[in-house]
Coordinates of C-alpha atoms in Angstrom, one line a residue:
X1 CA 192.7 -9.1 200.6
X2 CA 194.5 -11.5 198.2
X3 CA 197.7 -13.1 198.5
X4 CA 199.7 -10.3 197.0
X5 CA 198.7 -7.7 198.9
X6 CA 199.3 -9.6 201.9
X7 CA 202.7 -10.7 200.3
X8 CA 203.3 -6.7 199.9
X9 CA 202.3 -5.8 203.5
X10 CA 204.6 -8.4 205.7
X11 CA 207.2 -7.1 203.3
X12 CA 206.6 -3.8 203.8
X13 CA 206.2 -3.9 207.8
X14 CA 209.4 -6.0 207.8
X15 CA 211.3 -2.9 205.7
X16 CA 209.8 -0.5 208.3
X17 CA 210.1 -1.9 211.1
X18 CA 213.5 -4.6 211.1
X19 CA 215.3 -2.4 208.6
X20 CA 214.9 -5.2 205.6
X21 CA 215.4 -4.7 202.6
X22 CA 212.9 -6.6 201.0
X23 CA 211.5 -5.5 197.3
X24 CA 207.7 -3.6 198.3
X25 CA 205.2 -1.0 197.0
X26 CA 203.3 1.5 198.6
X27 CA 200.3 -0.1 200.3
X28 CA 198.8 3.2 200.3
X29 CA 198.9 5.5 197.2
X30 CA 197.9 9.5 198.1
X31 CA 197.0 10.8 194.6
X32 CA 196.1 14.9 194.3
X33 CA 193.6 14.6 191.5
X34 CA 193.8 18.2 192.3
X35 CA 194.9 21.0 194.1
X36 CA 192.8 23.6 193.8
X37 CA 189.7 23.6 196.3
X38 CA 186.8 25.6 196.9
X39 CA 187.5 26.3 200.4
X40 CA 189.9 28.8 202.3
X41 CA 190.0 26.9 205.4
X42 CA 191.7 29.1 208.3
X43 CA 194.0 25.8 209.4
X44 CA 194.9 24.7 205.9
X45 CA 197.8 25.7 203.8
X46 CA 196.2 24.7 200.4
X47 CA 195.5 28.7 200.4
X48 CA 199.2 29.2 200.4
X49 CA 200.4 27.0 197.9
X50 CA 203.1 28.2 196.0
X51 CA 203.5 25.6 193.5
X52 CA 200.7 25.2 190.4
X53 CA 197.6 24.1 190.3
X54 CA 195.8 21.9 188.3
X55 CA 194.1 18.7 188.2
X56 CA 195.3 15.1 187.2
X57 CA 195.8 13.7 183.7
X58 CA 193.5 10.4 183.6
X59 CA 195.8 8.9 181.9
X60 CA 198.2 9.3 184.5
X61 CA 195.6 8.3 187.4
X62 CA 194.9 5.2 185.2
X63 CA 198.3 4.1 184.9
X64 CA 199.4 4.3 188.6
X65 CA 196.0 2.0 189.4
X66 CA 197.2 -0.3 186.7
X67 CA 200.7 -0.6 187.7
X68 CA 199.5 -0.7 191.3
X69 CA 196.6 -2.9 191.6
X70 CA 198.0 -5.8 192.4
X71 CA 200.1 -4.6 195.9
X72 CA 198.5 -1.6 196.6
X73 CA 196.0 -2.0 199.6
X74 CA 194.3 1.9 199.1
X75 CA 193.8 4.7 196.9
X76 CA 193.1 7.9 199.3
X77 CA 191.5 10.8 196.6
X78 CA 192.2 14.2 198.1
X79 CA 195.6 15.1 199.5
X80 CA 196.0 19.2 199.3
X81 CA 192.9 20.4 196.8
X82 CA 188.7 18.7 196.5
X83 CA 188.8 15.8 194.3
X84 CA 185.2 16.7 193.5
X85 CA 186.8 19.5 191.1
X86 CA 187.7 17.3 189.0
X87 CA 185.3 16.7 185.8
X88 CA 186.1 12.9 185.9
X89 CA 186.0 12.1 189.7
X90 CA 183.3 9.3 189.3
X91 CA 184.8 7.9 186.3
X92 CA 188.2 7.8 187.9
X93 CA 186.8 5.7 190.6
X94 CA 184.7 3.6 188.3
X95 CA 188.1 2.4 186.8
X96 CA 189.9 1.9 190.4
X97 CA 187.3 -0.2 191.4
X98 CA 186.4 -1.9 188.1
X99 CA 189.8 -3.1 188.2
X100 CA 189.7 -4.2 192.3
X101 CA 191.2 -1.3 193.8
X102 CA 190.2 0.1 197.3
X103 CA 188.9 3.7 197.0
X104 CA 188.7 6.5 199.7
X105 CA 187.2 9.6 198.9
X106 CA 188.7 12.9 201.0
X107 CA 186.1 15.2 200.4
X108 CA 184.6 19.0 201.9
X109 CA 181.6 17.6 200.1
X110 CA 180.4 21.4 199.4
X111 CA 180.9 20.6 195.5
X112 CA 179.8 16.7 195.4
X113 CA 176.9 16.4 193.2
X114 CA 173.7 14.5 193.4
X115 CA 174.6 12.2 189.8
X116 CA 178.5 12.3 191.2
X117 CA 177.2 11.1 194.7
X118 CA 175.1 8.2 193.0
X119 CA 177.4 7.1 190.4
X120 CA 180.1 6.9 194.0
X121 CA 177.6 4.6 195.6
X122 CA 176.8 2.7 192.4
X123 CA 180.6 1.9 191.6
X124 CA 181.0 0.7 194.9
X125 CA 183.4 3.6 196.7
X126 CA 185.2 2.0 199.7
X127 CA 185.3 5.1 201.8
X128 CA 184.1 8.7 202.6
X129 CA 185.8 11.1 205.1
X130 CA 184.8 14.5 205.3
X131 CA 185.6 17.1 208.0
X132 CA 182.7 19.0 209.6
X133 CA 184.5 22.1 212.2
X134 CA 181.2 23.3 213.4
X135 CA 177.1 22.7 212.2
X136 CA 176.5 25.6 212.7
X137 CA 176.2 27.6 209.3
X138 CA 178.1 31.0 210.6
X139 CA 180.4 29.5 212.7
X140 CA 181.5 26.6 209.6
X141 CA 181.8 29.7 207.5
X142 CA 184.0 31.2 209.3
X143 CA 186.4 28.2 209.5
X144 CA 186.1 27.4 206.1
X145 CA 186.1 31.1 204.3
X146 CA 183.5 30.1 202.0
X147 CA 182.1 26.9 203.1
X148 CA 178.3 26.3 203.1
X149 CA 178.1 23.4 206.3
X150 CA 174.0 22.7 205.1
X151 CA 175.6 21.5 201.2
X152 CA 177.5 19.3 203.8
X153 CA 174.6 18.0 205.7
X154 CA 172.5 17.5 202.5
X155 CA 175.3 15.6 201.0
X156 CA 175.8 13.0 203.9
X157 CA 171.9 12.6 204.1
X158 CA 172.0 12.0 200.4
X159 CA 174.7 9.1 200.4
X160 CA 173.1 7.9 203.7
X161 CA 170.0 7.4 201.5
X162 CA 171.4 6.2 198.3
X163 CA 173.1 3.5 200.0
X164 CA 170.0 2.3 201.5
X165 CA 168.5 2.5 197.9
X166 CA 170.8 0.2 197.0
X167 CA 171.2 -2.3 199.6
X168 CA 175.1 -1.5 200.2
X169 CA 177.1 -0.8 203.2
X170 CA 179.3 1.3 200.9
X171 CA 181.0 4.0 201.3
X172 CA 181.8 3.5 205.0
X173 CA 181.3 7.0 206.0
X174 CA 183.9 9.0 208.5
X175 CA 182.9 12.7 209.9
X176 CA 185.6 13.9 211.9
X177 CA 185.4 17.3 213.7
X178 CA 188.6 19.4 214.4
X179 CA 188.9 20.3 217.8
X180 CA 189.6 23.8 218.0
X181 CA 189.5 27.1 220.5
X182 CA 185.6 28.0 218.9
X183 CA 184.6 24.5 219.4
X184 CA 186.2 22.9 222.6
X185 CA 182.9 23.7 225.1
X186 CA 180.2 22.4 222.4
X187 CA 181.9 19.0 220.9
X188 CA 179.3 16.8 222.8
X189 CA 176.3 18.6 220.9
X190 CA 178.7 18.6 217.7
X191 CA 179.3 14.8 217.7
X192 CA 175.4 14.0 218.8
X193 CA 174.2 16.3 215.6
X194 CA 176.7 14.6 213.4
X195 CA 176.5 10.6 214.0
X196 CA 173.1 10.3 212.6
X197 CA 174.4 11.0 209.3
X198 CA 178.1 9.0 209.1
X199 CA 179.0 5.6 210.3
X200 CA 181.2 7.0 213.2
X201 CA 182.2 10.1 214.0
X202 CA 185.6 11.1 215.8
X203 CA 187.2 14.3 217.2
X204 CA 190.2 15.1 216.1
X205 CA 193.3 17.5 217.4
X206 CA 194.5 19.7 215.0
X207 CA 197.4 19.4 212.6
X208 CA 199.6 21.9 211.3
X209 CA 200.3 20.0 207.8
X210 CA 204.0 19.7 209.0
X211 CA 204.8 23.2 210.1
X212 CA 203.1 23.9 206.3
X213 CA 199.8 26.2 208.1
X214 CA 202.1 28.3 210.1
X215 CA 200.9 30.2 213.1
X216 CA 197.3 30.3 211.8
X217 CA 196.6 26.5 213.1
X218 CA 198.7 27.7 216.4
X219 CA 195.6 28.2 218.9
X220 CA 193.8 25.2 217.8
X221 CA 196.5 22.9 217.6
X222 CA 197.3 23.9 221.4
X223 CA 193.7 23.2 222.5
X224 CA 194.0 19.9 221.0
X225 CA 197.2 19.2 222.8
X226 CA 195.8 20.2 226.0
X227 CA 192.7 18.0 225.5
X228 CA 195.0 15.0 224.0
X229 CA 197.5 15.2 226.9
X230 CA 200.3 15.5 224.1
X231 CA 203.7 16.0 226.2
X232 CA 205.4 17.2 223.3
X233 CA 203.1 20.2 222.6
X234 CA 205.6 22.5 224.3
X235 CA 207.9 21.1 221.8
X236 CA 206.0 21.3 218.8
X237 CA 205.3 25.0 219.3
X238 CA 209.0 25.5 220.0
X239 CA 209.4 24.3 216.7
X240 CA 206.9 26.3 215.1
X241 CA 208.7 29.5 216.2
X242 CA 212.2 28.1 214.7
X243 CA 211.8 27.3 211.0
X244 CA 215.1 26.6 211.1
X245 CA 215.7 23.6 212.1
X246 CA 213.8 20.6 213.5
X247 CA 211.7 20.7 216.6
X248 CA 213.6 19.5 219.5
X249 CA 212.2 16.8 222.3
X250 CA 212.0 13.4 221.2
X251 CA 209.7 11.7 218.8
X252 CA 206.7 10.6 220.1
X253 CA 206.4 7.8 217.5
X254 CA 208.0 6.6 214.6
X255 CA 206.7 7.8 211.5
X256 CA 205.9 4.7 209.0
X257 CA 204.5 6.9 205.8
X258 CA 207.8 6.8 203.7
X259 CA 207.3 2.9 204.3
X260 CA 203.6 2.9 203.7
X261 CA 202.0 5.6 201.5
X262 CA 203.2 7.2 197.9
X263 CA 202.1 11.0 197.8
X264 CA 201.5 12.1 194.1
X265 CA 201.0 15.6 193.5
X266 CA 198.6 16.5 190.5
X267 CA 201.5 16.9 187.6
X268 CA 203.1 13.1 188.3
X269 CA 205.5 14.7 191.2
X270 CA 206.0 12.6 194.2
X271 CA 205.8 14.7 197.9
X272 CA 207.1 13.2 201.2
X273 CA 203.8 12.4 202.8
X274 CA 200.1 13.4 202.6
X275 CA 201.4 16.2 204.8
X276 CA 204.1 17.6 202.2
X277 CA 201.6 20.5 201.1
X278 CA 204.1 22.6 199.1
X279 CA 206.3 19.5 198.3
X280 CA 209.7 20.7 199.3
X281 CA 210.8 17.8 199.5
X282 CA 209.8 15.9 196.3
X283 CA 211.5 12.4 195.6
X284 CA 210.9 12.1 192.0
X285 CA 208.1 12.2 189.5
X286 CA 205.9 9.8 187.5
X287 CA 205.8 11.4 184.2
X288 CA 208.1 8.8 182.1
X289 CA 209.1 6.8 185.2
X290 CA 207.0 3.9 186.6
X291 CA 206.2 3.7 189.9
X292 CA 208.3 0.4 191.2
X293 CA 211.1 2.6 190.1
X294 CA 210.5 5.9 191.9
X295 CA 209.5 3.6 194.9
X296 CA 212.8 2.1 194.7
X297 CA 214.7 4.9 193.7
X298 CA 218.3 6.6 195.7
X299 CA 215.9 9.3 196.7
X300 CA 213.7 7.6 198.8
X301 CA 216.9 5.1 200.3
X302 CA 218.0 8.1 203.0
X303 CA 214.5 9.8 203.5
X304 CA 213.2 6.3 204.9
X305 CA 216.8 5.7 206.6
X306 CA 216.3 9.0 208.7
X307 CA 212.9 8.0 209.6
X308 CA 213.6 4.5 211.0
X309 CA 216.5 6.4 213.1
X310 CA 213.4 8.9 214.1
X311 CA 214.9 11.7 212.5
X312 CA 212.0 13.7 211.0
X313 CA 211.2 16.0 208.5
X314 CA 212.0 20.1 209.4
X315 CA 209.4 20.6 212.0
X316 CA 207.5 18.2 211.2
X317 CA 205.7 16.7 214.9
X318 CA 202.8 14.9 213.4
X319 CA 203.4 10.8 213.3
X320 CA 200.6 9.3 212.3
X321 CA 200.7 5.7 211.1
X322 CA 198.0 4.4 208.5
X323 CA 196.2 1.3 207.4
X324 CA 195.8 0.5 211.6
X325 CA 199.5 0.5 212.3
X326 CA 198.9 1.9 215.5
X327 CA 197.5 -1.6 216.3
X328 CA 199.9 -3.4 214.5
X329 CA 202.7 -1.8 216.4
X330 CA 200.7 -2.7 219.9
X331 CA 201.4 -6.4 219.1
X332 CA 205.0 -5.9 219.5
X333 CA 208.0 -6.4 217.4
X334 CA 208.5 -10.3 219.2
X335 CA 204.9 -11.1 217.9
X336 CA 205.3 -9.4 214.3
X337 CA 208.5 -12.0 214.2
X338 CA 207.0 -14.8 214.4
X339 CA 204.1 -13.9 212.3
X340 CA 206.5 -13.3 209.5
X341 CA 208.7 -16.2 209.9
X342 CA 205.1 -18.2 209.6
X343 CA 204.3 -16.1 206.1
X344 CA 207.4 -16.6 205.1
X345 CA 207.1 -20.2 205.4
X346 CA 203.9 -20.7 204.2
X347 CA 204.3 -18.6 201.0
X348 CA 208.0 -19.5 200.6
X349 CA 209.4 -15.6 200.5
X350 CA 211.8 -14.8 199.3
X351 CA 212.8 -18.5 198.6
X352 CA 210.4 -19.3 196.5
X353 CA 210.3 -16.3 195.0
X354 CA 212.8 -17.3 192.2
X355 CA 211.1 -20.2 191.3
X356 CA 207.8 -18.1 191.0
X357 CA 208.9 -15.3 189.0
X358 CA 212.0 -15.0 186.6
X359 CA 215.3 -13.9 187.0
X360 CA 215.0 -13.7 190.5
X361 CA 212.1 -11.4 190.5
X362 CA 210.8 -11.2 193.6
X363 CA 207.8 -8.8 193.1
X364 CA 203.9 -9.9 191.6
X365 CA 204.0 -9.6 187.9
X366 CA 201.9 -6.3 187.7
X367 CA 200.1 -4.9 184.2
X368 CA 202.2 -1.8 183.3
X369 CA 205.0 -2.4 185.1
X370 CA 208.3 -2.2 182.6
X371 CA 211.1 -4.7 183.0
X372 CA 210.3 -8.2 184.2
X373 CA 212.8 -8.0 187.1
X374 CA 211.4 -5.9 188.0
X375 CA 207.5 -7.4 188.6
X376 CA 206.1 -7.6 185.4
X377 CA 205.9 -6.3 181.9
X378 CA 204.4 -4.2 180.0
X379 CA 200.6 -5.2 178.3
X380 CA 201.1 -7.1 175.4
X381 CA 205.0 -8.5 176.3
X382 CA 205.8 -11.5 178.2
X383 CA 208.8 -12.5 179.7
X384 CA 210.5 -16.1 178.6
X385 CA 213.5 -15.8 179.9
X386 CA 214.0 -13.0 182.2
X387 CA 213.9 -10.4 179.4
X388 CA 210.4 -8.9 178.6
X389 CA 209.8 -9.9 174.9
X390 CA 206.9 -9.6 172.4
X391 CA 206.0 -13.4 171.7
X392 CA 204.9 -13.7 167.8
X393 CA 200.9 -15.1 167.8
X394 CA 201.4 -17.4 164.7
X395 CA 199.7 -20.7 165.7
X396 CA 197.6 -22.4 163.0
X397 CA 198.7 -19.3 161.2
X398 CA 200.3 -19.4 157.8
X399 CA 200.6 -15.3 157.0
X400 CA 199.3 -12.1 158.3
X401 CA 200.4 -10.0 161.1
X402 CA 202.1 -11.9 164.2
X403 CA 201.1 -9.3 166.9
X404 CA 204.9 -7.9 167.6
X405 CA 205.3 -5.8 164.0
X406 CA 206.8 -8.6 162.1
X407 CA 205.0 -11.3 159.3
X408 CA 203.6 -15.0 160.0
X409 CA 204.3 -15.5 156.6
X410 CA 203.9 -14.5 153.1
X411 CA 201.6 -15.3 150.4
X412 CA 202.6 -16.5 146.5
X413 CA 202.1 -14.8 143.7
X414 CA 198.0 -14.0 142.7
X415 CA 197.3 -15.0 146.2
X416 CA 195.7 -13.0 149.1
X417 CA 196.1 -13.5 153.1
X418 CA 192.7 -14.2 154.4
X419 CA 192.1 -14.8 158.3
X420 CA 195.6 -16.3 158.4
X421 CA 195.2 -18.5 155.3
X422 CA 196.9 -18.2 152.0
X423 CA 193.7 -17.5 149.2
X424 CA 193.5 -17.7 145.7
X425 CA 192.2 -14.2 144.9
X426 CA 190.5 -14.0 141.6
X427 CA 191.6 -11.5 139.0
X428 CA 188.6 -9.5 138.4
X429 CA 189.7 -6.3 138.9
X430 CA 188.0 -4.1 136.0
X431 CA 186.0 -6.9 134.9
X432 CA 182.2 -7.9 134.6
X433 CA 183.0 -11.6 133.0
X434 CA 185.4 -13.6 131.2
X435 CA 188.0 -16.1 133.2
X436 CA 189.3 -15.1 136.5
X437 CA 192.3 -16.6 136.1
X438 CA 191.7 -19.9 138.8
X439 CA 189.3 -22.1 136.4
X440 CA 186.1 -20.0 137.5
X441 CA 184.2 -16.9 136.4
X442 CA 184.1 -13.0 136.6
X443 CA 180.7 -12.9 135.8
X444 CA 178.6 -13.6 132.8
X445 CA 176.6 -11.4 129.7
X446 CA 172.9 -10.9 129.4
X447 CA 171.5 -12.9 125.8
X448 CA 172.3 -11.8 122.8
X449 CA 176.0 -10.3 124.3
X450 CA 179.0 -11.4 123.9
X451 CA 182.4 -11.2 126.3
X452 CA 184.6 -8.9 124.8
X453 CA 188.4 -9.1 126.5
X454 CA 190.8 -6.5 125.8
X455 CA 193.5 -7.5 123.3

């Protein structure tokens, strides 16, 4: 991790966790490449959704890596739909990584094709995480609708292998397994059939995507609180039976994701959380917006206030810090103190900061990022004096373009710009000989012809 990602994380633990105020972006970014999937999943509300579907602009997927790739620490692919539906998957994360991003890959892996597989491996993916319910063919079928668990297999053996092709440890597989009512008696056999294929393999409780799966998810999620010990299950189904207001009982954590993690939905929108399925509570959008704004914006202000004071989303009961905040938050709030008095000193935030950057900036100049005050400016502008401004490209030049729409200089009369320089340009427009007007030549006759100039 470089400097400015590290810069971006004491910042951000500091905002989340002392109430600072201190400029940060997302250190994760959540982007829904898509939201259509090919899966009906009995404890997911993708089959619910009422908002459209569709898949990601590139454009748009390019932009938020460029204006990003400096602070962000991930790139999670997958929030509510398969991002192997989309026709540009492996380009996508060809660009991510070709311009030093972290990728993770959230994929059903029923649709991930051999040439998409290798290309993943090839371009260096950070991270795979698939979620297996059962092995068992019938019994994955009938968690998933329409799910085919032996395309699953296949496709973890086939990554498994490709990476040994190559030599890499990447993608760091995941396999997690849902603990459910259908599965509790045979997760031993589960996880022993499983591990073979990923790099670790965990059982998980499950989620009801914030009160977004509704009483489907109900059984499951209370045989994973029975098995978890989760004290607050009583309260979480209490809240599940009043969608009308929050879940009462207290919080067993605080959440950190407004802190930590941008959601983008498909179309540029921005959703609460990776949990914010149907995005009720959207804080603004990308299209014509950067992302340093919208992360800084008066939506986001009260929505992260509420959080810090543990006041959740509407029936929301899922907590679930990212990036290994759980183990940040064991060292204690004394010990993450010190630690960023001692960053603070050594990399001379925010004092330095105004010395580093102009006007004050406080934020790593990122490509795409509008306004220099803001972190950086646009490709193409610079910023001399607190103001991003196109700087003409005239040295050693005496005429031609200057790069920022305006003139280096101009040329006299009969002569031509030429790579910068000011060139006589001879007048033999129409002409096969005769004087060209600068003491040479136009061409001259065969024998026995004679020059002929019109009078």
């Amino acid at each position: 991790m470089d400097v400015r990602k590290a810069q971006n994380g004491v910042r951000v633990a500091a905002n989340a966790l002392f109430g600072a105020r201190l400029p940060s972006f997302p250190l994760v970014i959540e982007v829904e490449l898509t939201n259509r999937c090919d899966l009906r999943c009995v404890a997911c509300p993708n089959r619910d959704l009422a908002r459209p579907r569709g898949i990601m602009d590139p454009a748009l997927f390019r932009s938020i890596v460029d204006q990003t790739v400096g602070s962000a620490w991930e790139y999670s692919l997958g929030y509510m739909g398969e991002p192997a539906l989309h026709p540009e998957l492996a380009a996508l994360v060809r660009y991510a990584k070709g311009r030093g991003g972290r990728v993770a890959l959230f994929s059903n892996l029923n649709r991930l094709g051999e040439d998409v597989a290798e290309s993943l491996v090839r371009d260096g993916l950070d991270r795979l995480v698939t979620t297996v319910s059962d092995p068992d063919p019938a019994r994955y079928r009938e968690a998933t609708g329409t799910g085919d668990v032996r395309r699953v297999l296949a496709a973890l053996a086939a990554i498994r292998a490709l990476r040994e092709k190559a030599g890499s440890p990447r993608p760091h597989v995941s396999v997690s397994v849902l603990r459910s009512a259908s599965n509790e008696d045979r997760l031993p056999g589960i996880v022993a059939a499983l591990r073979p294929l990923a790099d670790d393999c965990t059982v998980e409780p499950t989620h009801d995507w914030a009160g977004a799966a509704g009483d489907r998810a109900a059984g499951d999620r209370a045989a994973g609180d029975r098995r978890a010990g989760d004290r607050h299950a009583g309260d979480r189904d209490a809240g599940d039976r009043d969608a009308g207001g929050a879940p009462p009982g207290p919080r067993p954590a605080r959440c950190l994701r407004p802190f930590t993690s941008m959601a983008v939905f498909w179309d540029g929108r921005l959703g609460a959380c990776c949990l914010d399925a149907h995005g009720p509570n959207a804080l603004g959008e990308l299209a014509g917006d950067t992302v340093e704004r919208a992360w800084r914006s008066k939506a986001y202000a009260p929505f992260r206030r509420d959080h810090r004071n543990r006041e959740p989303c509407v029936r929301c009961r899922d907590p679930d810090p990212q990036l290994g905040w759980r183990s940040v938050l064991r060292l204690g709030r004394a010990y993450l103190a010190v630690a960023l008095v001692a960053f603070l000193l050594a990399f001379g935030l925010p004092a330095r900061a105004a010395a580093q950057y102009p006007d004050g900036c406080t934020s790593p100049a990122l490509p795409g990022c509008n306004g220099c005050s803001c972190g950086g400016c646009s490709p193409g502008l610079e910023c001399p004096a607190g103001t991003c401004a196109c700087l003409p490209a005239c040295g050693g030049r005496a005429c031609g373009p200057d790069g920022c729409g305006g003139q280096c200089g101009l040329c006299g009369p009969g002569l031509k710009c030429v790579d910068g320089a000011c060139a006589c340009v001879p007048a033999c427009v129409g002409r096969h000989c005769g004087p060209d007007g600068w003491g040479g030549t136009c061409g001259t006759c065969p024998d026995a012809h004679a020059c002929m100039t019109p009078s």
